[in-house]
Each structure stands twice: as C-alpha cells, then as structure tokens.
Amino acid sequence: MNNQVNNGSSSTSNESVQRMVETSTAMHHSNQMAIAQSMVHRPVNTIKAYSAKQEEWKVWCREQGFEDGYTVSDKKLSFFLMEYVSKRGSKYRRNDDGTPVALGRESILAYVKAISDMCNTQKALGWNTNGVARGPLVRTIVEQSLIITDIE
C-alpha cells in the first residue's frame, strides 16, 4: 500500500517553513523598531513640519477617494502639488486684492520632503511598491517652481 507518508521529508519541510516564518517575523519586527527609533530621534521641528503636511496629504487623499488610500507615488504627489498645494497658495499671506500669495520653491519642497518621508516609511514597512516619490513628475514641478520664483 502506498498510503504511507515519508515522515522524514515532511518533517524537514515543516521545519523549513517554520524557520522562514520565524525569520520573516523577526525581520518585520526589526524593521518596525528601526523606523520607530528613527522617528523618536528626529528633531521636534521636523516632526511638527512633517506631521502637518502629512495630515494634509491624508485628508486630500481621502477627499479624492483613491483606492490605494494615502499610498505615495510620483503621479499622485505631483497631482497633489499641482491641484492642491500650488492652487491654494500661502495659508497665511495675502496679496493686496485678498488672493493668496503663490508658494515659493522652498514651501513646495517642504511638502515634497514630508510626503517623501511618508513614502520611505511605507516602503520600509512593505506597504508601498511604487517607485520613488520624487520621480520625474515631482522633479519637474519643483524645477518649474524655481523658474517661476526667479521670474517674479
């Protein structure tokens, strides 16, 4: 009868799977600890600046109804910069006619840095398989903001 199972092979296979699961779990835990540690040692002003901009990103993504939530991509970040950040202008300064003052390159870069940081965290945790946040579209927007700032 061939109903017998080769217990030696099955046992080795189970041990191998168990080892892979344990290694994967340990690696995931280690990655989470590294990210948490880097956030703890981050300067307070960076935390404040990034948190506000990242929260704006999350709210905007919710309002847009993206299927992938607030997962960062070059396309989505460039859309955010063009359709939200640039159009909104300065939150605090107004022109004489009451319209918001256009944001300069450094203000736009502050958003890029904050959202890129979120992208890096997502990638480290395995939640984001997209390319880099500062891809060709975002770089073009930043370069254009430099040209516009120089003209004004």
Coordinates of C-alpha atoms in Angstrom, one line a residue:
M1 CA 0.0 0.0 0.0
N2 CA 1.2 3.5 -0.9
N3 CA -0.8 5.3 1.8
Q4 CA 2.3 5.8 3.9
V5 CA 3.8 9.3 4.1
N6 CA 7.5 9.9 4.2
N7 CA 7.7 11.5 7.6
G8 CA 11.3 12.4 7.2
S9 CA 10.7 14.6 4.2
S10 CA 7.5 16.1 5.7
S11 CA 9.3 16.9 8.9
T12 CA 12.1 18.7 7.1
S13 CA 9.6 20.7 5.1
N14 CA 7.7 21.8 8.2
E15 CA 10.9 22.9 9.9
S16 CA 11.9 24.9 6.8
V17 CA 8.6 26.6 6.7
Q18 CA 8.6 27.3 10.4
R19 CA 12.1 28.8 10.1
M20 CA 11.0 31.0 7.2
V21 CA 8.0 32.3 9.2
E22 CA 10.2 33.0 12.2
T23 CA 12.8 34.8 10.2
S24 CA 10.2 36.8 8.3
T25 CA 8.5 37.8 11.6
A26 CA 11.8 38.8 13.2
M27 CA 12.8 40.8 10.1
H28 CA 9.4 42.7 10.1
H29 CA 9.8 43.4 13.9
S30 CA 13.3 44.7 13.4
N31 CA 12.2 47.0 10.5
Q32 CA 9.4 48.4 12.6
M33 CA 11.8 49.1 15.5
A34 CA 14.3 50.8 13.2
I35 CA 11.6 53.1 11.8
A36 CA 10.3 53.8 15.3
Q37 CA 13.8 54.6 16.5
S38 CA 14.5 57.0 13.6
M39 CA 11.2 58.8 14.4
V40 CA 12.0 59.1 18.1
H41 CA 15.4 60.7 17.4
R42 CA 14.0 63.1 14.8
P43 CA 14.2 66.8 15.7
V44 CA 11.0 68.2 17.1
N45 CA 10.6 70.9 14.5
T46 CA 10.9 68.3 11.7
I47 CA 8.2 66.3 13.4
K48 CA 5.9 69.3 13.6
A49 CA 6.6 70.4 10.0
Y50 CA 6.2 66.9 8.5
S51 CA 3.1 65.9 10.6
A52 CA 1.1 68.9 9.5
K53 CA 1.9 68.3 5.8
Q54 CA 1.4 64.6 6.0
E55 CA -2.0 65.1 7.6
E56 CA -3.0 67.5 4.7
W57 CA -1.9 64.7 2.3
K58 CA -4.1 62.1 4.1
V59 CA -7.1 64.4 4.2
W60 CA -6.7 65.3 0.5
C61 CA -6.3 61.6 -0.5
R62 CA -9.4 60.7 1.4
E63 CA -11.3 63.5 -0.4
Q64 CA -10.0 62.3 -3.7
G65 CA -11.2 58.8 -3.0
F66 CA -8.1 57.0 -4.1
E67 CA -8.4 53.2 -4.0
D68 CA -4.9 52.9 -2.5
G69 CA -5.6 55.4 0.3
Y70 CA -2.7 57.6 1.0
T71 CA 0.0 55.4 -0.5
V72 CA 2.5 57.7 -2.1
S73 CA 3.5 57.7 -5.8
D74 CA 5.2 60.2 -8.1
K75 CA 1.9 60.6 -10.1
K76 CA -0.2 61.2 -7.0
L77 CA 2.3 63.5 -5.3
S78 CA 2.6 65.6 -8.5
F79 CA -1.2 65.8 -8.7
F80 CA -1.3 66.9 -5.1
L81 CA 1.3 69.6 -5.6
M82 CA -0.4 71.0 -8.7
E83 CA -4.1 70.7 -7.8
Y84 CA -3.9 71.4 -4.0
V85 CA -0.7 73.0 -2.8
S86 CA 0.0 75.3 -5.7
K87 CA -3.6 76.4 -6.2
R88 CA -4.1 77.0 -2.5
G89 CA -1.1 79.2 -2.2
S90 CA 0.1 80.6 1.2
K91 CA -2.2 79.9 4.2
Y92 CA -1.0 83.0 6.0
R93 CA -0.1 85.7 3.4
R94 CA -2.5 87.5 1.0
N95 CA -2.0 89.9 -1.9
D96 CA -3.5 93.4 -1.7
D97 CA -6.5 92.0 -3.6
G98 CA -7.1 89.3 -1.0
T99 CA -5.8 86.4 -3.1
P100 CA -3.3 84.0 -1.5
V101 CA 0.4 84.6 -2.3
A102 CA 1.8 81.9 -4.5
L103 CA 4.1 79.5 -2.8
G104 CA 7.8 79.6 -3.5
R105 CA 10.1 76.8 -4.2
E106 CA 11.1 76.2 -0.6
S107 CA 7.5 75.9 0.5
I108 CA 6.7 73.4 -2.3
L109 CA 9.9 71.5 -1.4
A110 CA 8.7 71.3 2.3
Y111 CA 5.7 69.3 1.1
V112 CA 7.8 67.1 -1.2
K113 CA 10.2 66.3 1.7
A114 CA 7.3 65.5 4.2
I115 CA 5.4 63.3 1.7
S116 CA 8.7 61.6 0.5
D117 CA 9.4 60.7 4.1
M118 CA 6.0 59.1 4.4
C119 CA 6.7 57.2 1.2
N120 CA 10.0 55.9 2.6
T121 CA 8.2 54.7 5.7
Q122 CA 5.6 53.0 3.6
K123 CA 8.3 51.3 1.6
A124 CA 10.3 50.2 4.7
L125 CA 7.1 48.5 6.0
G126 CA 6.4 46.9 2.7
W127 CA 3.2 48.8 2.2
N128 CA 4.3 50.7 -0.9
T129 CA 5.6 49.1 -4.1
N130 CA 5.5 52.3 -6.2
G131 CA 8.7 54.0 -7.4
V132 CA 10.3 56.9 -5.6
A133 CA 8.1 59.8 -4.6
R134 CA 10.5 62.3 -6.1
G135 CA 10.1 60.9 -9.6
P136 CA 10.3 62.8 -12.9
L137 CA 6.9 64.5 -12.4
V138 CA 7.6 65.9 -9.0
R139 CA 11.1 67.0 -10.0
T140 CA 9.6 68.9 -13.0
I141 CA 7.2 70.7 -10.7
V142 CA 9.9 71.7 -8.3
E143 CA 12.1 72.9 -11.2
Q144 CA 9.2 74.9 -12.6
S145 CA 8.6 76.5 -9.2
L146 CA 12.2 77.6 -9.3
I147 CA 11.7 79.2 -12.7
I148 CA 8.5 80.9 -11.7
T149 CA 10.1 82.2 -8.4
D150 CA 13.1 83.6 -10.4
I151 CA 10.7 85.4 -12.8
E152 CA 8.7 87.1 -10.1

